[in-house]
PDB file of C-alpha atoms and ligand atoms in Angstrom:
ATOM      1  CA  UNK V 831     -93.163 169.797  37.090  1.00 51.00           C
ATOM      2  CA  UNK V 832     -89.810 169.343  35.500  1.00 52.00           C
ATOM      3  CA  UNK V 833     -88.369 166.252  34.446  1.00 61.00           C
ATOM      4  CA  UNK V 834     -84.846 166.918  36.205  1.00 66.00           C
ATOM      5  CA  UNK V 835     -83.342 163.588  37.878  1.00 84.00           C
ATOM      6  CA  UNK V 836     -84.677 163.702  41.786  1.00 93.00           C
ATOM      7  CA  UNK V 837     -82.587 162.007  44.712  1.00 95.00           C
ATOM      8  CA  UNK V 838     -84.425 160.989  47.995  1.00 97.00           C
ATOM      9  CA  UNK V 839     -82.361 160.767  51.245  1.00 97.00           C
ATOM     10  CA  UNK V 840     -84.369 158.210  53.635  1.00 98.00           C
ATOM     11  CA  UNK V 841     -83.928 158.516  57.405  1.00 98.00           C
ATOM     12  CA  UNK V 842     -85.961 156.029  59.403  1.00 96.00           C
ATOM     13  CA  UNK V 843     -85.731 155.230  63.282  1.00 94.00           C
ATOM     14  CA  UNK V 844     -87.777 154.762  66.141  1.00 91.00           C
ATOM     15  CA  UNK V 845     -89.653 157.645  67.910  1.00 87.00           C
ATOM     16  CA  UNK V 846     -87.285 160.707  69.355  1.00 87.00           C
ATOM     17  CA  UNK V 847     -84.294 159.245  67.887  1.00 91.00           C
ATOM     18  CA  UNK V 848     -83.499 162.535  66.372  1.00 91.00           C
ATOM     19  CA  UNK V 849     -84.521 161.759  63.050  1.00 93.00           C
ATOM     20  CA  UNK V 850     -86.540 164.948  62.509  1.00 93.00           C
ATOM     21  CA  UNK V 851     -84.173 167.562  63.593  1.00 94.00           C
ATOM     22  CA  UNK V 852     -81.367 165.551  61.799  1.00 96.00           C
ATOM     23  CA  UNK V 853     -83.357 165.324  58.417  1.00 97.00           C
ATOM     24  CA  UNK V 854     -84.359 168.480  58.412  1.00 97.00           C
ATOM     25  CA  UNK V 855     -80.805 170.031  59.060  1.00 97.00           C
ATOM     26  CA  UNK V 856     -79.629 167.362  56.424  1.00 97.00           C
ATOM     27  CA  UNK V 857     -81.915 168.645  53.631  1.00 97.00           C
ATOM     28  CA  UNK V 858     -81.511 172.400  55.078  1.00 97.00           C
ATOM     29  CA  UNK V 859     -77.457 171.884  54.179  1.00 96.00           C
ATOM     30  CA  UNK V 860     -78.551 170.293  50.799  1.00 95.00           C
ATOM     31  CA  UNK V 861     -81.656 173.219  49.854  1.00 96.00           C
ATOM     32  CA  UNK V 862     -83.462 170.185  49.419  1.00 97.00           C
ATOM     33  CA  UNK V 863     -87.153 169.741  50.518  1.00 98.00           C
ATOM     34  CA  UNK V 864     -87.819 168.113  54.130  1.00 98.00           C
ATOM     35  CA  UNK V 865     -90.746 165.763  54.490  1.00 98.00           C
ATOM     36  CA  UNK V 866     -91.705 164.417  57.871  1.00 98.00           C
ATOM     37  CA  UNK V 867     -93.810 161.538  56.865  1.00 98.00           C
ATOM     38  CA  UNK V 868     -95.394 160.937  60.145  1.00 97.00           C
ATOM     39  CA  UNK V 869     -96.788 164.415  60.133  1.00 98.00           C
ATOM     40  CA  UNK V 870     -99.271 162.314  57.529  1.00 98.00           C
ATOM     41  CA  UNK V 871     -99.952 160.050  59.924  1.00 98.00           C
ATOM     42  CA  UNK V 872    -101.031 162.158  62.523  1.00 98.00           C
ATOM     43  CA  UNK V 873    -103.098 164.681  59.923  1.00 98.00           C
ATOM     44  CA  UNK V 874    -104.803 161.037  59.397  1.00 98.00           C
ATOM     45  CA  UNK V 875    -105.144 160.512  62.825  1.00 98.00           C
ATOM     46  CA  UNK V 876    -106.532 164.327  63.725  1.00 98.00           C
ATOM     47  CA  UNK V 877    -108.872 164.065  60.757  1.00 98.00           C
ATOM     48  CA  UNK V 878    -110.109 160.488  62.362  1.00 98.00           C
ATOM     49  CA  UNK V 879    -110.565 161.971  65.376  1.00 98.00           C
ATOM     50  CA  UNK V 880    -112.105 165.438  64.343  1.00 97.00           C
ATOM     51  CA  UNK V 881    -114.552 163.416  62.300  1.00 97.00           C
ATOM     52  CA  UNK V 882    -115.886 161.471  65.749  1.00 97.00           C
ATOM     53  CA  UNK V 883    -114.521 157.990  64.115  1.00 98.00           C
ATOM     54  CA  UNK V 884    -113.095 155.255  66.338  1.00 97.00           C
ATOM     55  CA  UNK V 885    -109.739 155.174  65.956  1.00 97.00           C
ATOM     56  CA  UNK V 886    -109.924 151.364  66.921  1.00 97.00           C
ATOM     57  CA  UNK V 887    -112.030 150.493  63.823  1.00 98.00           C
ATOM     58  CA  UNK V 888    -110.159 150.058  60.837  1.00 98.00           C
ATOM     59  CA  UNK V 889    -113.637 149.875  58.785  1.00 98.00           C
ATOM     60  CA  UNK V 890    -114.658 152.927  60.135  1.00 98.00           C
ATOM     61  CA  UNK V 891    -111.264 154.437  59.411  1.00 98.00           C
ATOM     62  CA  UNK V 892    -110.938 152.890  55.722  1.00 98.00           C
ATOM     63  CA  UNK V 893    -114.450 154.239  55.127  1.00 98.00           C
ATOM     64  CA  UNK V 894    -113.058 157.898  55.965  1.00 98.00           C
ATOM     65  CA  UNK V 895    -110.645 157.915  53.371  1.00 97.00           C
ATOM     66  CA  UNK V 896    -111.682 158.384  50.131  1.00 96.00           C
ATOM     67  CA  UNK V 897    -113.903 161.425  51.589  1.00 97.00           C
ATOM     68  CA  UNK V 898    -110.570 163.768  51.998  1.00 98.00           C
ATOM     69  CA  UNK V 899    -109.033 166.145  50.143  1.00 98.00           C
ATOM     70  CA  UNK V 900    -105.533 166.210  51.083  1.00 98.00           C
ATOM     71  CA  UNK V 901    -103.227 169.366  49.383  1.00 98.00           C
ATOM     72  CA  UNK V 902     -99.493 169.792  49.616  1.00 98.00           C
ATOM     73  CA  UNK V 903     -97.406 172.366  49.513  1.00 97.00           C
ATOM     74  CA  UNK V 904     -93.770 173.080  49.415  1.00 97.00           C
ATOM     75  CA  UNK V 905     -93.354 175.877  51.922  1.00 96.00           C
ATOM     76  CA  UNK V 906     -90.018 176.792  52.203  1.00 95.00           C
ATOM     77  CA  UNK V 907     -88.315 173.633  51.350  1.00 96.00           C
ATOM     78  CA  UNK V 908     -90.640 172.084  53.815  1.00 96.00           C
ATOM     79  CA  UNK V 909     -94.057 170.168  52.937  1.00 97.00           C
ATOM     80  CA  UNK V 910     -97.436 171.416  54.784  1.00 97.00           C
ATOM     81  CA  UNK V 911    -100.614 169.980  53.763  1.00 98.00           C
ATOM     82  CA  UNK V 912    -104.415 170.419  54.097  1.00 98.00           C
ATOM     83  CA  UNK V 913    -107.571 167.924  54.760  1.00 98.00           C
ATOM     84  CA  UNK V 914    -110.622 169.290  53.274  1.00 98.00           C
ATOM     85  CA  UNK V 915    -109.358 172.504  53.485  1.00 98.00           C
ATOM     86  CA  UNK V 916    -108.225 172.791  57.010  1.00 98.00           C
ATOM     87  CA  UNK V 917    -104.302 173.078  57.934  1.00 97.00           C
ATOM     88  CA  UNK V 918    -104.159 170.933  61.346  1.00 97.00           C
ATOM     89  CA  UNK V 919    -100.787 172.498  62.613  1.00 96.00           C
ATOM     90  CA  UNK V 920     -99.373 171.962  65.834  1.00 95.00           C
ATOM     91  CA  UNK V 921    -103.062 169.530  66.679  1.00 97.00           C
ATOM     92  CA  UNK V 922    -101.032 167.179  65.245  1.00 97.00           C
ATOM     93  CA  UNK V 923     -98.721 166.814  68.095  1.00 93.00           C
ATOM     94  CA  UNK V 924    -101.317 166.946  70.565  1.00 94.00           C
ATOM     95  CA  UNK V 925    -101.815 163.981  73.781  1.00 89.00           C
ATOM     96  CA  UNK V 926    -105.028 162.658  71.656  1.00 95.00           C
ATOM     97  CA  UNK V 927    -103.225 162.330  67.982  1.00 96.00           C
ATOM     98  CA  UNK V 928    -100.019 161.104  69.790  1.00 91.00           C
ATOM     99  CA  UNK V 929    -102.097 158.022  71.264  1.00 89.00           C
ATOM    100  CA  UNK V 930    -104.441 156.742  68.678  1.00 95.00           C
ATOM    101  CA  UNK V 931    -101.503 157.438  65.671  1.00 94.00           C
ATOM    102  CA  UNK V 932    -100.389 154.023  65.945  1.00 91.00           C
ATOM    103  CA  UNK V 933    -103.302 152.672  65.560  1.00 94.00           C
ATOM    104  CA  UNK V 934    -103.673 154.386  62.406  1.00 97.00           C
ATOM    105  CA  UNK V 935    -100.667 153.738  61.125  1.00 95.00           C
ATOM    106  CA  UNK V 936    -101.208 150.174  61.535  1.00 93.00           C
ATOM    107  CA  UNK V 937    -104.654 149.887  58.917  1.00 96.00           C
ATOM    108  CA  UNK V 938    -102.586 148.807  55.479  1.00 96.00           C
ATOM    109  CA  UNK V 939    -105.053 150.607  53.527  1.00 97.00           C
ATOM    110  CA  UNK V 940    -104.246 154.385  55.022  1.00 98.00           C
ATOM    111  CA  UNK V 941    -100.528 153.456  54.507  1.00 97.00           C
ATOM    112  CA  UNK V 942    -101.042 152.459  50.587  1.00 97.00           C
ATOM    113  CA  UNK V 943    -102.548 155.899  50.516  1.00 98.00           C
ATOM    114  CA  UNK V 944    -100.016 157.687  52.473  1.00 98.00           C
ATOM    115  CA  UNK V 945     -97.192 155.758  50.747  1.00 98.00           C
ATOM    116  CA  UNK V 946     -98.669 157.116  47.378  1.00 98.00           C
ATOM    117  CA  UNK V 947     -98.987 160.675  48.707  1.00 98.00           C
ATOM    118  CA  UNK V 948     -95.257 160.498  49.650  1.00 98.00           C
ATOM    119  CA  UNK V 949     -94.386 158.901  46.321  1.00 98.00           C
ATOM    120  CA  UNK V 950     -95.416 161.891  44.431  1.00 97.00           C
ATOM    121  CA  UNK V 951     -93.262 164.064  46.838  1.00 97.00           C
ATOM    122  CA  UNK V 952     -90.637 164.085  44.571  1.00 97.00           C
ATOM    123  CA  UNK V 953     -92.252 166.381  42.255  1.00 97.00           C
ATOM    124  CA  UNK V 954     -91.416 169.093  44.728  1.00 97.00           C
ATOM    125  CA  UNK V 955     -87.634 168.194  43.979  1.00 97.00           C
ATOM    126  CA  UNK V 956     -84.845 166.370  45.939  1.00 97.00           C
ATOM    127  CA  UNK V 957     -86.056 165.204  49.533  1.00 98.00           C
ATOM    128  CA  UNK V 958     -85.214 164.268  52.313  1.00 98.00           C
ATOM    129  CA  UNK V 959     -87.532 161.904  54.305  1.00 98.00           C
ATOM    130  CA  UNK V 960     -87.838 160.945  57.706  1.00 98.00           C
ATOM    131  CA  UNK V 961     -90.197 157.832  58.939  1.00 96.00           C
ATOM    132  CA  UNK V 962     -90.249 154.469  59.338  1.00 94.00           C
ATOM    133  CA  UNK V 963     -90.460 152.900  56.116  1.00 95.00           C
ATOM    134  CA  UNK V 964     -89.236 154.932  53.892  1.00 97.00           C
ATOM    135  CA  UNK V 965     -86.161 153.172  52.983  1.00 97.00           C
ATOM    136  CA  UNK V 966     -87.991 150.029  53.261  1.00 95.00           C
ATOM    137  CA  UNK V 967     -90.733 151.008  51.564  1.00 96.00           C
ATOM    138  CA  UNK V 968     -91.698 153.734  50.176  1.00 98.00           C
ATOM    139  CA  UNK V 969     -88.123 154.704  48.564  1.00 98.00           C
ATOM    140  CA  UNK V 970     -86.787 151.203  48.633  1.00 97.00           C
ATOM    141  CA  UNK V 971     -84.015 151.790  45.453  1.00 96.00           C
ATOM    142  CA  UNK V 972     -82.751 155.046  47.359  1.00 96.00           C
ATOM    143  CA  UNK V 973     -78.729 154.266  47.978  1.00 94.00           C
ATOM    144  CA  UNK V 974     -79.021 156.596  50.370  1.00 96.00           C
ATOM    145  CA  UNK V 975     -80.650 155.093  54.106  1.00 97.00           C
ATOM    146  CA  UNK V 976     -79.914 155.948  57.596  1.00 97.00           C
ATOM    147  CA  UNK V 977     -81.290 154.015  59.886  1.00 97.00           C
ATOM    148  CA  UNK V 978     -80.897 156.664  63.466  1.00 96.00           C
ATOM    149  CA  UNK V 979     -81.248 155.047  66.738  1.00 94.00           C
ATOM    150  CA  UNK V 980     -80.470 155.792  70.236  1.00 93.00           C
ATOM    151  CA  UNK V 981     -80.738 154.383  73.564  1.00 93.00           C
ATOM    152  CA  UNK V 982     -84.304 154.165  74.837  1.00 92.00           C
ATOM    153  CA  UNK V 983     -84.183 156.266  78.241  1.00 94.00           C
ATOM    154  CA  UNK V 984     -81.705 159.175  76.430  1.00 93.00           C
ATOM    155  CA  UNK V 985     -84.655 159.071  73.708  1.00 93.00           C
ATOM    156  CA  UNK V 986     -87.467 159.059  76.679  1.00 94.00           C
ATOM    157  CA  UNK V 987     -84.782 161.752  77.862  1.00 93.00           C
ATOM    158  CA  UNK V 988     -84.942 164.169  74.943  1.00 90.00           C
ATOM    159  CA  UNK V 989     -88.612 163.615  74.313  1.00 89.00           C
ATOM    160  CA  UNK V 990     -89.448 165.179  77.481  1.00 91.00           C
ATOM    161  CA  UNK V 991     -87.611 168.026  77.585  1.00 91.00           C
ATOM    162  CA  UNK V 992     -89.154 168.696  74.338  1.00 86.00           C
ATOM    163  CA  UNK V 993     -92.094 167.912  76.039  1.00 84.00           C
ATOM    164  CA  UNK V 994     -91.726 170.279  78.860  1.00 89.00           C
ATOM    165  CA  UNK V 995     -90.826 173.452  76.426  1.00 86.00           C
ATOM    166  CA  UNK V 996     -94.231 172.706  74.269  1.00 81.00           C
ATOM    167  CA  UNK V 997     -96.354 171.772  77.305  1.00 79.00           C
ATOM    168  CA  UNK V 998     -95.057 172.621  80.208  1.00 83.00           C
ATOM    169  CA  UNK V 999     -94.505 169.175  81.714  1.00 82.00           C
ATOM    170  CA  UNK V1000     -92.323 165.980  80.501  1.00 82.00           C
ATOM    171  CA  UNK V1001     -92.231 163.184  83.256  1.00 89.00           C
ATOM    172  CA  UNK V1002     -88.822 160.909  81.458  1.00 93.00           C
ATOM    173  CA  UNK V1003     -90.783 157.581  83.488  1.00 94.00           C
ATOM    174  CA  UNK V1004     -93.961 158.353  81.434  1.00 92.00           C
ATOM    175  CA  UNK V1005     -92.680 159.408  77.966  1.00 91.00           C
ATOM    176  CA  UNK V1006     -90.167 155.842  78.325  1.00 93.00           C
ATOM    177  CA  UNK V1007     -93.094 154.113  78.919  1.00 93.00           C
ATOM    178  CA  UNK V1008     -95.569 155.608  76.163  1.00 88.00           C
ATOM    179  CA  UNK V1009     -92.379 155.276  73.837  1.00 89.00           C
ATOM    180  CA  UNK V1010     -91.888 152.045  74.403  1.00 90.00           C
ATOM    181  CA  UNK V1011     -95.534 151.003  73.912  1.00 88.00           C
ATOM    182  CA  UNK V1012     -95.388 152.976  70.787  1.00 84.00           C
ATOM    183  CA  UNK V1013     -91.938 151.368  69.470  1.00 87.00           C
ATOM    184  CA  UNK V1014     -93.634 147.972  69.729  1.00 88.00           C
ATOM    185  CA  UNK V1015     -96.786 149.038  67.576  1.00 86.00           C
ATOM    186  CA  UNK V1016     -94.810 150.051  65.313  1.00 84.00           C
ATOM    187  CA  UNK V1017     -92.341 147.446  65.211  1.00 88.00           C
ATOM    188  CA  UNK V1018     -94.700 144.761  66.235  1.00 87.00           C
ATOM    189  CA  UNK V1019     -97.964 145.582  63.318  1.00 87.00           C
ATOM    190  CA  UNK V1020     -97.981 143.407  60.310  1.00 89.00           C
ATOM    191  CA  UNK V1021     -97.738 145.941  57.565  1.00 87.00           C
ATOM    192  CA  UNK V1022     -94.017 148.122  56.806  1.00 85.00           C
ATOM    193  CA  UNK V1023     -92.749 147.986  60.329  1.00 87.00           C
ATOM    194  CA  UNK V1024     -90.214 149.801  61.666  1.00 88.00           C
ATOM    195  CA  UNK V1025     -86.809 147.892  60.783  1.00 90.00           C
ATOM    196  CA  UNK V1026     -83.637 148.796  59.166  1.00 94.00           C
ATOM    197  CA  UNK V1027     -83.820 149.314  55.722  1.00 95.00           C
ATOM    198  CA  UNK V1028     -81.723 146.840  53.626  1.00 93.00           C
ATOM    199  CA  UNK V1029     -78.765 148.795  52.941  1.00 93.00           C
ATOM    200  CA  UNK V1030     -79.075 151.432  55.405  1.00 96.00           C
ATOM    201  CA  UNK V1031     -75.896 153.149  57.408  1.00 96.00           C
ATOM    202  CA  UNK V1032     -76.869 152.766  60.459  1.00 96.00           C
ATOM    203  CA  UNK V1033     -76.169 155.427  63.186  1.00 96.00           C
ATOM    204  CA  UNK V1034     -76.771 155.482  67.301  1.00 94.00           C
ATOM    205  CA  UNK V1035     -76.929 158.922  68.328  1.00 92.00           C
ATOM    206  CA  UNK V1036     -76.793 158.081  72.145  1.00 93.00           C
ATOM    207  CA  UNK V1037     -73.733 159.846  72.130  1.00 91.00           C
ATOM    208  CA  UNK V1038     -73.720 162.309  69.196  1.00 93.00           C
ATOM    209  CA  UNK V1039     -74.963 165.508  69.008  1.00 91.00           C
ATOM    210  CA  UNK V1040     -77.335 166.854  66.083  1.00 93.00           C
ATOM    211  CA  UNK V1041     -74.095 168.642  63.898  1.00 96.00           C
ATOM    212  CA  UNK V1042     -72.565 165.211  64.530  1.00 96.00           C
ATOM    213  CA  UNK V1043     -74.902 162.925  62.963  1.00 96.00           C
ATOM    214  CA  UNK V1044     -75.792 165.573  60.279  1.00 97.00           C
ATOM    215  CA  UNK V1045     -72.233 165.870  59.377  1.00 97.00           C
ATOM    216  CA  UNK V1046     -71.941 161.844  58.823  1.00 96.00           C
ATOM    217  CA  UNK V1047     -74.778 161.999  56.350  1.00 96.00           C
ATOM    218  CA  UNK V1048     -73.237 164.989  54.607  1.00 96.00           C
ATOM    219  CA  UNK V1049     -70.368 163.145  54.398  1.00 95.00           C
ATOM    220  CA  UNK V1050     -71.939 159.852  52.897  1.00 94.00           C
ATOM    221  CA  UNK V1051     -73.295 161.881  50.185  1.00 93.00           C
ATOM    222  CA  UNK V1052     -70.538 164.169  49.443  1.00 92.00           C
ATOM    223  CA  UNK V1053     -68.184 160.872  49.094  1.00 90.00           C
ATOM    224  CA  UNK V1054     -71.347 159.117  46.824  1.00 83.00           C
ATOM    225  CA  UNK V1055     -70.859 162.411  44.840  1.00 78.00           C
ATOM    226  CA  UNK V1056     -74.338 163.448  45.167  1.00 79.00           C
ATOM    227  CA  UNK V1057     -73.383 166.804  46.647  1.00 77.00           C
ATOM    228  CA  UNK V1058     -69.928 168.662  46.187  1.00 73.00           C
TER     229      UNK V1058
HETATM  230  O1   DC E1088     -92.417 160.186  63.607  1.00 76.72           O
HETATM  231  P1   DC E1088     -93.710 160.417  64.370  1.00 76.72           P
HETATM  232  O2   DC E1088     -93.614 160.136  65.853  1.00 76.72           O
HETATM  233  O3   DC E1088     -94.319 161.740  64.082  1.00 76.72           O
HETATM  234  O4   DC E1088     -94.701 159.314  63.774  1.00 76.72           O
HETATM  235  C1   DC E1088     -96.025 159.220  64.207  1.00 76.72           C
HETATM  236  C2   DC E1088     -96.512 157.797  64.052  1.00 76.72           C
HETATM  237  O5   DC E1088     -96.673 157.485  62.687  1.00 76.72           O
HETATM  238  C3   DC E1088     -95.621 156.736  64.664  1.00 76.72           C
HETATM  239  O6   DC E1088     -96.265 156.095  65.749  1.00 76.72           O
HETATM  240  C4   DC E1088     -95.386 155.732  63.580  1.00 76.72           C
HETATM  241  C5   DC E1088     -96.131 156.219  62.397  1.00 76.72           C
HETATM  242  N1   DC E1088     -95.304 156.325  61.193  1.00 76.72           N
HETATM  243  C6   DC E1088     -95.262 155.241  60.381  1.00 76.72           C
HETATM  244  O7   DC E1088     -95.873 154.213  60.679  1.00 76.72           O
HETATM  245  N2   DC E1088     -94.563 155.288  59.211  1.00 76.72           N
HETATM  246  C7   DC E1088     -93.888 156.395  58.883  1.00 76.72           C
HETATM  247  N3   DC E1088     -93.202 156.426  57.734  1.00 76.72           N
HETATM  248  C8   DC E1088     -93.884 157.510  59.747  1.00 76.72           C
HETATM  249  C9   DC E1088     -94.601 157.440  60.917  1.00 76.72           C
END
């Protein structure tokens, strides 16, 4: 790996606030690699799952951990990754993963591993990152954080008309309400929760398109001089 100077671009917010189209667009516009941290998190969570452990059990869980294998790979400018062999692709988003991933999320000692996993990420190059701590935590010195947030019901909105195109159904009532219980795990467990980063630009895309909020960031950086 070479030894040229890396920057990270962190982009945290709470579920369907955008962040993922927005960071990948972001680091699209850059050719910088896109890393969707909670893709980690649910690869955790399907391997938990696939292995018949109790998602519940943070023993259980912890014991599961140094058994993997994980791999990553930078596949055009975007990071996929392996347990034990096995790419987990679109399981990832499924019902199942989507309800125990908090739980997962919430055992310190996966996140000290994950953290560490997206740590080394920047041997790949320049990133951008989207999750919940990574300008809290995991890239803490970055000078470069958004923070993305939007209203809760335009979130619950978007969510299920993603929801509908994947699955065929997206009831806005039920995605507000498994958002919301998901917003306060997050925000709510003990170790890294979501919060603004110290530092962070902060940006409520209630009312702003993708190109919009990309555009901001662009902007941040071009003015920083991290991008002409
Ligand atoms: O962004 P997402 O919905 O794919 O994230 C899945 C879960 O992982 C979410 O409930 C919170 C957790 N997560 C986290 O705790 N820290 C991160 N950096 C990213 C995601």
């Amino acid at each position: 790996m070479s030894n040229k100077p890396v920057t990270v671009v962190a982009v945290d917010g709470p579920a369907a606030s955008g962040k993922s189209t927005v960071a990948r667009q972001t680091a699209q516009a850059l050719g910088w690699v896109y890393v969707d941290s909670g893709a980690l998190y649910r690869g955790m969570t399907w391997k938990v799952l696939r292995e018949g452990v109790d998602p519940t059990k943070p023993a259980e869980v912890i014991a599961l951990l140094p058994r993997l294998t994980w791999e990553f790979f930078d596949e055009q400018h975007a990071i996929r990754f392996t347990i034990d062999g096995e790419d987990p692709g679109q399981q990832i988003r499924s019902e199942l993963v989507r309800e125990a991933v908090s739980d997962i999320a919430a055992i310190p000692e996966v996140r000290t591993f994950i953290v560490g996993e997206l740590r080394k990420m920047t041997d790949f190059g320049s990133l951008v990152m989207e999750g919940r701590d990574i300008g809290s935590v995991v890239f803490p010195d970055t000078p470069f954080k958004f923070y993305l947030d939007a209203d809760p019901v335009e979130r619950a909105r978007r969510r299920a008309a993603e929801l509908a195109q994947a699955e065929g159904r997206g009831d806005v009532d039920q995605v507000l309400h498994s958002l919301t219980r998901r917003d306060q795990k997050d925000s709510g467990r003990k170790t890294a929760p979501l919060q603004i980063p110290l530092g962070a630009r902060v940006i409520d895309s209630t009312k702003l398109g993708i190109a919009e909020v990309v555009a901001l960031m662009l902007a941040d950086l071009r003015q920083a001089k991290v991008v002409t």
